[in-house]
Short mmCIF file of C-alpha atoms and ligand atoms in Angstrom, two decimals:
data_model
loop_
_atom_site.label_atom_id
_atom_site.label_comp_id
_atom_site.label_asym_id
_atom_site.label_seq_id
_atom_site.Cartn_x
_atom_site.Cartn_y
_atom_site.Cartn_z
CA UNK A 1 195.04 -2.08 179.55
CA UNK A 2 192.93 -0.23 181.62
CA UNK A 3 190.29 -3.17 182.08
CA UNK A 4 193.25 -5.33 183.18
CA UNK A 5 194.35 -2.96 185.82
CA UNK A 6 191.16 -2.70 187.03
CA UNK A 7 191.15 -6.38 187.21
CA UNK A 8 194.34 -6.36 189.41
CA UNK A 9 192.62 -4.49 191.65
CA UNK A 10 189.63 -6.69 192.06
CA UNK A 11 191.65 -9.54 192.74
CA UNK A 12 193.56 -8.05 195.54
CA UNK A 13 190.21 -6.30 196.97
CA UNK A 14 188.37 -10.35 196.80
CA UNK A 15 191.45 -11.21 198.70
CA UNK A 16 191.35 -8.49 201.29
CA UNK A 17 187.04 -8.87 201.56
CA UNK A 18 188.00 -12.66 202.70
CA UNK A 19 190.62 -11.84 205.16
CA UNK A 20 188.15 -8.99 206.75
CA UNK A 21 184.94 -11.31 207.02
CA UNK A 22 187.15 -14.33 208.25
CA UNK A 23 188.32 -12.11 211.09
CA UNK A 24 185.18 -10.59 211.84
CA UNK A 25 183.44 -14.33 211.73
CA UNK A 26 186.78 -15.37 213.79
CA UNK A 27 186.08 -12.70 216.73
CA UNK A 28 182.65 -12.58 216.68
CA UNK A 29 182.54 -16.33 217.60
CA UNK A 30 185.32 -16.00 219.95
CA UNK A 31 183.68 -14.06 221.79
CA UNK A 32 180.49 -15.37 222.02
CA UNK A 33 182.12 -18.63 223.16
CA UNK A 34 184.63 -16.51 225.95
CA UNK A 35 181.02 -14.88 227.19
CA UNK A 36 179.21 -18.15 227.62
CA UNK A 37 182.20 -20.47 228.71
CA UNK A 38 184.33 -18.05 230.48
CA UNK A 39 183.86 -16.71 234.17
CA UNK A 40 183.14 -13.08 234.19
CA UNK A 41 186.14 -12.02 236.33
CA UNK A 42 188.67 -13.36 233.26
CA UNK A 43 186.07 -12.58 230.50
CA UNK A 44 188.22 -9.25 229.99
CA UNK A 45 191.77 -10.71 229.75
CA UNK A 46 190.20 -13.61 227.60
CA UNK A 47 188.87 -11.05 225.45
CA UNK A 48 192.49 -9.48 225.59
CA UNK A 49 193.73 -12.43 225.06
CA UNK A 50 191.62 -13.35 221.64
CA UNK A 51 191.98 -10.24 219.96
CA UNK A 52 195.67 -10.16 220.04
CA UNK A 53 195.68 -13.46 218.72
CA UNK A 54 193.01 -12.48 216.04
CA UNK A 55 195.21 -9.16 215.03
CA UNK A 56 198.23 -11.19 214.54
CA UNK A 57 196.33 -13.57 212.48
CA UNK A 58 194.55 -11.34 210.50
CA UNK A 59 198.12 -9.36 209.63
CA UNK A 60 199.59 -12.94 208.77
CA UNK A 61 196.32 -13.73 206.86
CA UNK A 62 196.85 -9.70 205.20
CA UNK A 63 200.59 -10.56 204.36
CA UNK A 64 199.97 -14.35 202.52
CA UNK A 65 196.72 -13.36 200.93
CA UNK A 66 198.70 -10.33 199.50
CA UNK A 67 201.35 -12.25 198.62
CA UNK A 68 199.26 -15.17 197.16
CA UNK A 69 196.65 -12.38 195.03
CA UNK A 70 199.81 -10.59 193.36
CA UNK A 71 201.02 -14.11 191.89
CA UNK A 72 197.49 -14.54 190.73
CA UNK A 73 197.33 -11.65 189.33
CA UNK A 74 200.84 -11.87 187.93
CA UNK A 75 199.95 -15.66 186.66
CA UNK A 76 196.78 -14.18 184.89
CA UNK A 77 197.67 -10.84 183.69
CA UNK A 78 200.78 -11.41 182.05
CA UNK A 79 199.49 -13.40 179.28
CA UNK A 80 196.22 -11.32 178.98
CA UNK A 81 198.77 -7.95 178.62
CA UNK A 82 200.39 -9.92 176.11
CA UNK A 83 197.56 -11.05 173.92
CA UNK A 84 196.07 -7.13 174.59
CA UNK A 85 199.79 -6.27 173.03
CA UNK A 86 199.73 -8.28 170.20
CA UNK A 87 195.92 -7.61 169.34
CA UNK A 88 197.09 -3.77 169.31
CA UNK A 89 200.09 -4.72 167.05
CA UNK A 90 197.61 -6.17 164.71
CA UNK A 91 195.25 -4.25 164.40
CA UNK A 92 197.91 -2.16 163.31
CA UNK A 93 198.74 -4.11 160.39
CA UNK A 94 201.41 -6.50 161.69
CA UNK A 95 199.39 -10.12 160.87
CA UNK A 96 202.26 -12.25 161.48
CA UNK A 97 202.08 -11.25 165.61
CA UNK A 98 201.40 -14.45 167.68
CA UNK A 99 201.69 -14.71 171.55
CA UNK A 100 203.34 -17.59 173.71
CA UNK A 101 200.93 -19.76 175.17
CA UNK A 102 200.90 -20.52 178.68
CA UNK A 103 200.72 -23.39 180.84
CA UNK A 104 197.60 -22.77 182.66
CA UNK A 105 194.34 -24.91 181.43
CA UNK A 106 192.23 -21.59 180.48
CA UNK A 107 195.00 -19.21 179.27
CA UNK A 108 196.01 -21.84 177.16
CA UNK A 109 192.44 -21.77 175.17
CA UNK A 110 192.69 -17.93 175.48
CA UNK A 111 195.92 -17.81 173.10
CA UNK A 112 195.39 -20.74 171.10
CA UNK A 113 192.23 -19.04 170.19
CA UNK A 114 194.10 -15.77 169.44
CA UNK A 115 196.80 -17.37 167.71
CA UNK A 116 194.56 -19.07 165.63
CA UNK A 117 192.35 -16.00 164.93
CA UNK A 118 195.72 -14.00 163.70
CA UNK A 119 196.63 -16.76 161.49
CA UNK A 120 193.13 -16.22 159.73
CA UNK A 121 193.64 -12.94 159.59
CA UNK A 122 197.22 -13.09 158.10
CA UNK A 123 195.53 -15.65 155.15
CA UNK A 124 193.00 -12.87 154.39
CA UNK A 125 195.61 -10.32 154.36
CA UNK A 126 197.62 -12.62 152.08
CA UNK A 127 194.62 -13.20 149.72
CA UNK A 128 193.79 -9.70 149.92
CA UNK A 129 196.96 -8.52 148.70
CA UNK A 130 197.28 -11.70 145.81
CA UNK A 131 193.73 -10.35 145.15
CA UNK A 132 194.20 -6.93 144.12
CA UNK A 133 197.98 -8.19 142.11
CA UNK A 134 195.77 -10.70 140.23
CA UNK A 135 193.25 -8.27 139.25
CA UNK A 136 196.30 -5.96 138.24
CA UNK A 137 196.97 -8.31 136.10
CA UNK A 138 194.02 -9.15 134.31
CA UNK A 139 193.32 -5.80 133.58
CA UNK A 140 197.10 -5.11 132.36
CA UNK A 141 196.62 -8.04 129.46
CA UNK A 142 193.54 -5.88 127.25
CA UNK A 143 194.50 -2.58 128.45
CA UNK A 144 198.00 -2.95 126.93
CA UNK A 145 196.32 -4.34 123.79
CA UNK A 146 193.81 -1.02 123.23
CA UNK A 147 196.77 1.06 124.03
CA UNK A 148 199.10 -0.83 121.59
CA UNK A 149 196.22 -0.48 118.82
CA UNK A 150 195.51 3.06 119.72
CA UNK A 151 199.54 4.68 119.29
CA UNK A 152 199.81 2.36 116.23
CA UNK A 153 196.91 4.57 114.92
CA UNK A 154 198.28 7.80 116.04
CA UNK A 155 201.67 6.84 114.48
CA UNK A 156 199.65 5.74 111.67
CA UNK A 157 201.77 2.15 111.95
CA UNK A 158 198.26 0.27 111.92
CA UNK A 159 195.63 1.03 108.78
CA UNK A 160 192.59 2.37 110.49
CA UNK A 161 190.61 0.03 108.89
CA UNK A 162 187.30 -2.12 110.01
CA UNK A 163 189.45 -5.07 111.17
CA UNK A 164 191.47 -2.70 113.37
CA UNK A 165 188.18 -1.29 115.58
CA UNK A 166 186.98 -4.49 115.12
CA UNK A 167 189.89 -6.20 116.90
CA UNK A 168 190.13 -3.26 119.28
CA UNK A 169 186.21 -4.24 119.97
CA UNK A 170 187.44 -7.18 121.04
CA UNK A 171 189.83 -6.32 123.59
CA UNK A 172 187.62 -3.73 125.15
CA UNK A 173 184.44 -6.63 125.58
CA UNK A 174 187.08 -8.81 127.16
CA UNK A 175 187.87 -6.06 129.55
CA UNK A 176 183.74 -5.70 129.67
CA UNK A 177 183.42 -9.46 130.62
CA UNK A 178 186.66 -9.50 133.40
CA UNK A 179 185.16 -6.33 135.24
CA UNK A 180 181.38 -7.92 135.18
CA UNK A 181 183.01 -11.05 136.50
CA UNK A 182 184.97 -9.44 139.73
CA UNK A 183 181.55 -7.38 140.11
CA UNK A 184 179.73 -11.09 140.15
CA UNK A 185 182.58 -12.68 142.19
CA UNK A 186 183.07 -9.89 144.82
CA UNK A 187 178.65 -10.17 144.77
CA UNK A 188 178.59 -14.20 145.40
CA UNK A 189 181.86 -13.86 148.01
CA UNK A 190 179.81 -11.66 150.12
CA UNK A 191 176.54 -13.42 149.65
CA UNK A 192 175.05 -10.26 148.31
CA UNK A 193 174.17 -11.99 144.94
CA UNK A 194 170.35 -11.84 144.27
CA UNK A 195 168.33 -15.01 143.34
CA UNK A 196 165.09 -15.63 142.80
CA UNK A 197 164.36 -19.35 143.64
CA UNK A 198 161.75 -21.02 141.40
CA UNK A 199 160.62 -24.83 140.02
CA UNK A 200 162.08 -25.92 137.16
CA UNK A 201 162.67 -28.56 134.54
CA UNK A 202 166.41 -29.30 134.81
CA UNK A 203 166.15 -31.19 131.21
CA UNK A 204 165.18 -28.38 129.85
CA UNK A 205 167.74 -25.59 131.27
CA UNK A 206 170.33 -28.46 129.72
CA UNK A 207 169.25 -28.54 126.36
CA UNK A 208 168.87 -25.07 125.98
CA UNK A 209 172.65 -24.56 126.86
CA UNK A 210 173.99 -27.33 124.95
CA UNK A 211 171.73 -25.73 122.10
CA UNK A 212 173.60 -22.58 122.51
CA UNK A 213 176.86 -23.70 122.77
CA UNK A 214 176.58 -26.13 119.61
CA UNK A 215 177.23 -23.70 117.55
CA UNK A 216 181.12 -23.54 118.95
CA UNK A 217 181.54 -27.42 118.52
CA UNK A 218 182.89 -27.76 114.29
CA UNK A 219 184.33 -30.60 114.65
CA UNK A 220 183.41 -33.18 117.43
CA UNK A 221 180.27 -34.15 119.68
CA UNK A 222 178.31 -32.38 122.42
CA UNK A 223 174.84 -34.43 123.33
CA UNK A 224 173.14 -34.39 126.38
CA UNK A 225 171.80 -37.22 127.88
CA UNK A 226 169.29 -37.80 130.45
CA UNK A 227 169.48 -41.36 132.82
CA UNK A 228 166.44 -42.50 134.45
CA UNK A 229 163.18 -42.40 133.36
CA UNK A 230 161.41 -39.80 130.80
CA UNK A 231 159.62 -37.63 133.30
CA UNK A 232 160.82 -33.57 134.47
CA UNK A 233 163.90 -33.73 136.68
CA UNK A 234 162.33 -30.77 138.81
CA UNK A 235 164.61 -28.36 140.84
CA UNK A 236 164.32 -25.60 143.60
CA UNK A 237 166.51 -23.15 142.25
CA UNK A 238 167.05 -19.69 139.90
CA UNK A 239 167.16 -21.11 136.47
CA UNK A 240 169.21 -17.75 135.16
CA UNK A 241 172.09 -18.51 137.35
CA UNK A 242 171.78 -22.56 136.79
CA UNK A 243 172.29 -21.52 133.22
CA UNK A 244 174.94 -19.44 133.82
CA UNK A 245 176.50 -21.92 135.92
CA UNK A 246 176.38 -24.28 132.92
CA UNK A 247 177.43 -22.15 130.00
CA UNK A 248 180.58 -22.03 132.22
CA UNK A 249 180.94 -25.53 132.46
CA UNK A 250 180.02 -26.34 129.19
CA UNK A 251 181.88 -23.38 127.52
CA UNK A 252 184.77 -24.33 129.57
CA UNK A 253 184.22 -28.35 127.99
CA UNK A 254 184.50 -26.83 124.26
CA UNK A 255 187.49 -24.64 125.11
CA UNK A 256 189.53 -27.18 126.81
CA UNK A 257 188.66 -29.87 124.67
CA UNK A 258 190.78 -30.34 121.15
CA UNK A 259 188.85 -30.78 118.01
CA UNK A 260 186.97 -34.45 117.56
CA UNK A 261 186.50 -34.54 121.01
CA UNK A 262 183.09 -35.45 122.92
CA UNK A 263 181.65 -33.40 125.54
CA UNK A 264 178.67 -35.25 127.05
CA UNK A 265 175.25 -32.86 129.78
CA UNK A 266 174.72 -35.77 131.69
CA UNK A 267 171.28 -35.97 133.87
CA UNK A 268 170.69 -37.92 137.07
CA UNK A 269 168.79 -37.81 140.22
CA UNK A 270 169.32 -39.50 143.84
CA UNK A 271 166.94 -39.39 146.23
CA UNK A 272 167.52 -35.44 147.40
CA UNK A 273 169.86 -33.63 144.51
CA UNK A 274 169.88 -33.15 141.16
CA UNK A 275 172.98 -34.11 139.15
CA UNK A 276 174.29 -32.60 135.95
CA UNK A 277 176.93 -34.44 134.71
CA UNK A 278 179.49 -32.10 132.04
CA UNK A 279 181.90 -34.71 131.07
CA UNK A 280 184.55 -33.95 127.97
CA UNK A 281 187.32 -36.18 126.37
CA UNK A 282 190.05 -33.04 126.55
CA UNK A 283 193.22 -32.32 127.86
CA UNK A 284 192.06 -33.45 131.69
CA UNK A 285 193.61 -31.72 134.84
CA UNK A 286 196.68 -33.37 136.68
CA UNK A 287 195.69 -34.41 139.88
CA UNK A 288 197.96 -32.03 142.10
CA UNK A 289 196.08 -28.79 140.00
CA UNK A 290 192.46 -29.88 140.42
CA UNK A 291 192.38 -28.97 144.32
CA UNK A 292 192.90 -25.49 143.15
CA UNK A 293 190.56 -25.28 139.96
CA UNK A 294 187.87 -23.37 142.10
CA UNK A 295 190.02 -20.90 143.30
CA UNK A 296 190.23 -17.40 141.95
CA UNK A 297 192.29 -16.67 139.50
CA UNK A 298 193.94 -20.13 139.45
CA UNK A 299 194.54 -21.58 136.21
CA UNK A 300 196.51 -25.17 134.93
CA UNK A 301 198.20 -23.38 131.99
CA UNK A 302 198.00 -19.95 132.43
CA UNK A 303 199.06 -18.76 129.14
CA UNK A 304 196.60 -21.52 127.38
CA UNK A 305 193.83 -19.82 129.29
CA UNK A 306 194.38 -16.38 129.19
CA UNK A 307 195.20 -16.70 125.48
CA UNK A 308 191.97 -17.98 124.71
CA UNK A 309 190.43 -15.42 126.56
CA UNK A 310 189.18 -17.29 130.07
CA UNK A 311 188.85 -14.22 133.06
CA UNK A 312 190.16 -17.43 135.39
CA UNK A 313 187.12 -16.97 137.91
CA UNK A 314 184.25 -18.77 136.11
CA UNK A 315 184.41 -21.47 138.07
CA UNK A 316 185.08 -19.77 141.48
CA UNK A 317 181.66 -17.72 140.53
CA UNK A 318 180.24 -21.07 139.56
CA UNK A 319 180.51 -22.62 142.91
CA UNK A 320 179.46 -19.87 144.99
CA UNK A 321 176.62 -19.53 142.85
CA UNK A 322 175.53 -23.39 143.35
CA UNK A 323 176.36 -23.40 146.83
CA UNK A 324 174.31 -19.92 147.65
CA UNK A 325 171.44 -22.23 145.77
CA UNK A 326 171.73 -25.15 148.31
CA UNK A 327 173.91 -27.43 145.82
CA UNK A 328 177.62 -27.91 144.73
CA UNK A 329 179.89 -28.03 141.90
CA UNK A 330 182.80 -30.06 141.89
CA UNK A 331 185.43 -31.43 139.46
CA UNK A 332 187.12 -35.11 138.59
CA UNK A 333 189.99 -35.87 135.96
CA UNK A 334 191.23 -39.21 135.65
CA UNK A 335 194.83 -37.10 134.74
CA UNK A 336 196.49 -34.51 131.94
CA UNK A 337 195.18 -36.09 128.50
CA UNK A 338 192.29 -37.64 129.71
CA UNK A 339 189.35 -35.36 130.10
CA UNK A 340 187.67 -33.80 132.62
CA UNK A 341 184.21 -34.19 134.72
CA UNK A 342 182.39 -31.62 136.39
CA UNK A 343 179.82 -32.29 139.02
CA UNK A 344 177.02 -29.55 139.19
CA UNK A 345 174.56 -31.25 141.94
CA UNK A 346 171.07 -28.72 143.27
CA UNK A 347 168.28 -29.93 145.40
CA UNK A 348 165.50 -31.52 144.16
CA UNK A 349 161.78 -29.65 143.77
CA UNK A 350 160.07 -32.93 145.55
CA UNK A 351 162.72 -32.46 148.86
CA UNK A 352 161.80 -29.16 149.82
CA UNK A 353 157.75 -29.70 150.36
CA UNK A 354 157.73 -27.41 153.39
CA UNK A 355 159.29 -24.27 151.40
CA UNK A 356 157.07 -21.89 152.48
CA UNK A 357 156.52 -19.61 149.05
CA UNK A 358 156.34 -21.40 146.11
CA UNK A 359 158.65 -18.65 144.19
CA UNK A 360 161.25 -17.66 146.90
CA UNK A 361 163.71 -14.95 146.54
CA UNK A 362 167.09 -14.31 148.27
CA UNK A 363 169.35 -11.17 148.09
P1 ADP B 401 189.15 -19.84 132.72
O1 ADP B 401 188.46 -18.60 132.37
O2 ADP B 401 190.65 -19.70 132.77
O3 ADP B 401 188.66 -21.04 131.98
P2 ADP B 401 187.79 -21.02 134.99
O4 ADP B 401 187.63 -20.53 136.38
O5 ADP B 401 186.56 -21.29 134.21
O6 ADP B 401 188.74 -19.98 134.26
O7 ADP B 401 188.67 -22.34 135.03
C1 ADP B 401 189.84 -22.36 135.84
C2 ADP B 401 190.87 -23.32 135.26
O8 ADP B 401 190.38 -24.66 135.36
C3 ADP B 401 191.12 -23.13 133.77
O9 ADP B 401 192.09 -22.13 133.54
C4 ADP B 401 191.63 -24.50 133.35
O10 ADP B 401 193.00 -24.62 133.64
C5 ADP B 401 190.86 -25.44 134.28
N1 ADP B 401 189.66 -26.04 133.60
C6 ADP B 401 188.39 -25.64 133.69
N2 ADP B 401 187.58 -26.43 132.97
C7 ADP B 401 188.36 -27.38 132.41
C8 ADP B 401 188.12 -28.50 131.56
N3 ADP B 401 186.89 -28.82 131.13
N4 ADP B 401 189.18 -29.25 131.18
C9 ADP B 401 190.42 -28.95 131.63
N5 ADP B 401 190.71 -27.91 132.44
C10 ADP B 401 189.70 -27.12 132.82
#
């Protein structure tokens, strides 16, 4: 506020400056003209003459430019007290503020800008808050279970027997695995996640996934296969989070995917990326969810997932992680019933000749 009072008062003063100098200019050339041009016995009475006319003028010119300098200022400052009013109301917390916009050109940028900002600001918020009830949430589902176990042993309801730690076990590693994952997902969000960048054989990072998953698949198919010719589909990127990426993707393939179904590691290569291909014949994703998939927290069925033990922010992790490596991950589904594919695409080794270290590392 105190900046746009100030500014009143440099508008008025530019005002006033131009006023002063025109009469100055206005008189002094007067009067060089009356010396030259007029005869010396009615050089004084011209001279009279000119500055009574220049005095009245420079009143008139006074009055108007006043007059003309406070609508300016009024035109101007209004909105800009306005947007300084609403940026105080929220930065006090009140994110749904928004200020008129004017008609002027400039002004007009000024609070579309602002309004626009706010409206950012109020998503955050919104996600902020949905953030922290989510994560409420998640943590409500195991804690309730340990606590249930626990005063069923105090009561002495539930036999304290091997199955009954080992079942508690269980709930306490899935609370283990949802707290690593917000620690990951809060990491990747703020780009604070650590990779170290090297060449690698993506053939190889496949198979040894699909090698550890296998063991989950009883009753159906998982193969990977690799299209192109038999030579080492070399990437720039950290192979530890490339497998992570992929035991999500292909973990996510088994869980989703009912038994005697096929879940197919695909392997291709255009001309810059890398392609892995995780393609399963399961229950698919209707079209209006799989917008959303990436999204924290965001699940098709919620109670399918949770159930089977899913923290619901694999995939958000997922996609941070192969955009922070120069790639991307997306997902198609031809519809509910009809499988799912997921897209996992990082630059090729051969694309990025001028990388100055051969092992690079980002934190
Ligand atoms: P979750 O731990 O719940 O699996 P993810 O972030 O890995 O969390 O996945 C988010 C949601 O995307 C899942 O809850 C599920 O609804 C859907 N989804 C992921 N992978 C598949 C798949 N292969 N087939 C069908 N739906 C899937």
């Amino acid at each position: 506020m105190q900046i746009l009072r100030q500014l009143r008062w440099q508008i008025v003063g530019a005002q006033m400056l131009v006023v002063v100098v025109g009469v100055l200019t206005l008189s002094l050339t007067a009067n060089t003209l009356a010396a030259r041009a007029v005869p010396p016995d009615l050089l004084l009475t011209v001279q009279a003459q000119v500055g009574k006319a220049l005095l009245i003028a420079a009143l008139a010119a006074t009055g108007v430019g006043l007059m003309a300098s406070l609508l300016l200022v009024r035109a101007i400052l209004r909105p800009l007290q306005a947007i300084a009013r609403s940026s105080q109301r929220i930065a006090a917390g009140r994110y749904d503020e928004r200020v008129a916009v004017p008609a002027s050109d400039e002004l007009r940028a000024v609070a579309t800008s602002f309004n626009q900002m706010a409206a950012v600001l109020e998503q955050v918020e919104q996600q902020r808050v949905a953030m922290i009830g989510n994560v409420a949430h998640e943590l409500r589902t195991p804690l309730a279970g340990i606590e249930g176990y626990l005063e069923g042993l105090v009561d002495a309801i539930i036999p304290s027997t091997p199955e009954t730690f080992r079942d508690m076990q269980h709930e306490v590693r899935r609370l283990r695995r949802l707290v690593d994952d917000l620690q990951t997902l809060s990491r990747v969000e703020a780009g604070q996640v650590s990779l170290h960048f090297t060449t690698f054989d993506l053939r190889d990072v496949a198979r040894r996934v699909v090698a550890q998953i296998q063991p989950q698949v009883l009753d159906g198919c998982l193969e990977t296969i690799v299209d192109g010719p038999d030579r080492p589909l070399l990437v720039r990127a950290d192979p530890d989070r490339t497998v992570q990426i992929l035991l999500n993707l292909v973990g996510n393939a088994v869980r989703y995917t009912p038994e005697h179904g096929c879940i197919t590691v695909r392997l291709a290569t255009d001309a810059q990326m890398a392609e892995v291909r995780v393609q399963d014949t399961g229950i698919g994703i209707p079209p209006e969810a799989l917008p959303y998939i990436f999204e924290r927290f965001y699940r098709v069925d919620p109670s399918r997932s949770r159930s089977s033990g899913g923290s619901g922010i694999g995939l958000t992790i997922a996609r941070h992680l192969a955009w922070a490596m120069g790639g991307d991950l997306h997902a198609e589904s031809p519809g509910r019933g009809h499988g799912s594919t997921f897209i996992l695409r990082l630059p090729l080794a051969e694309g990025l000749e001028d990388t100055p270290s051969p092992d690079r590392h980002q934190a």
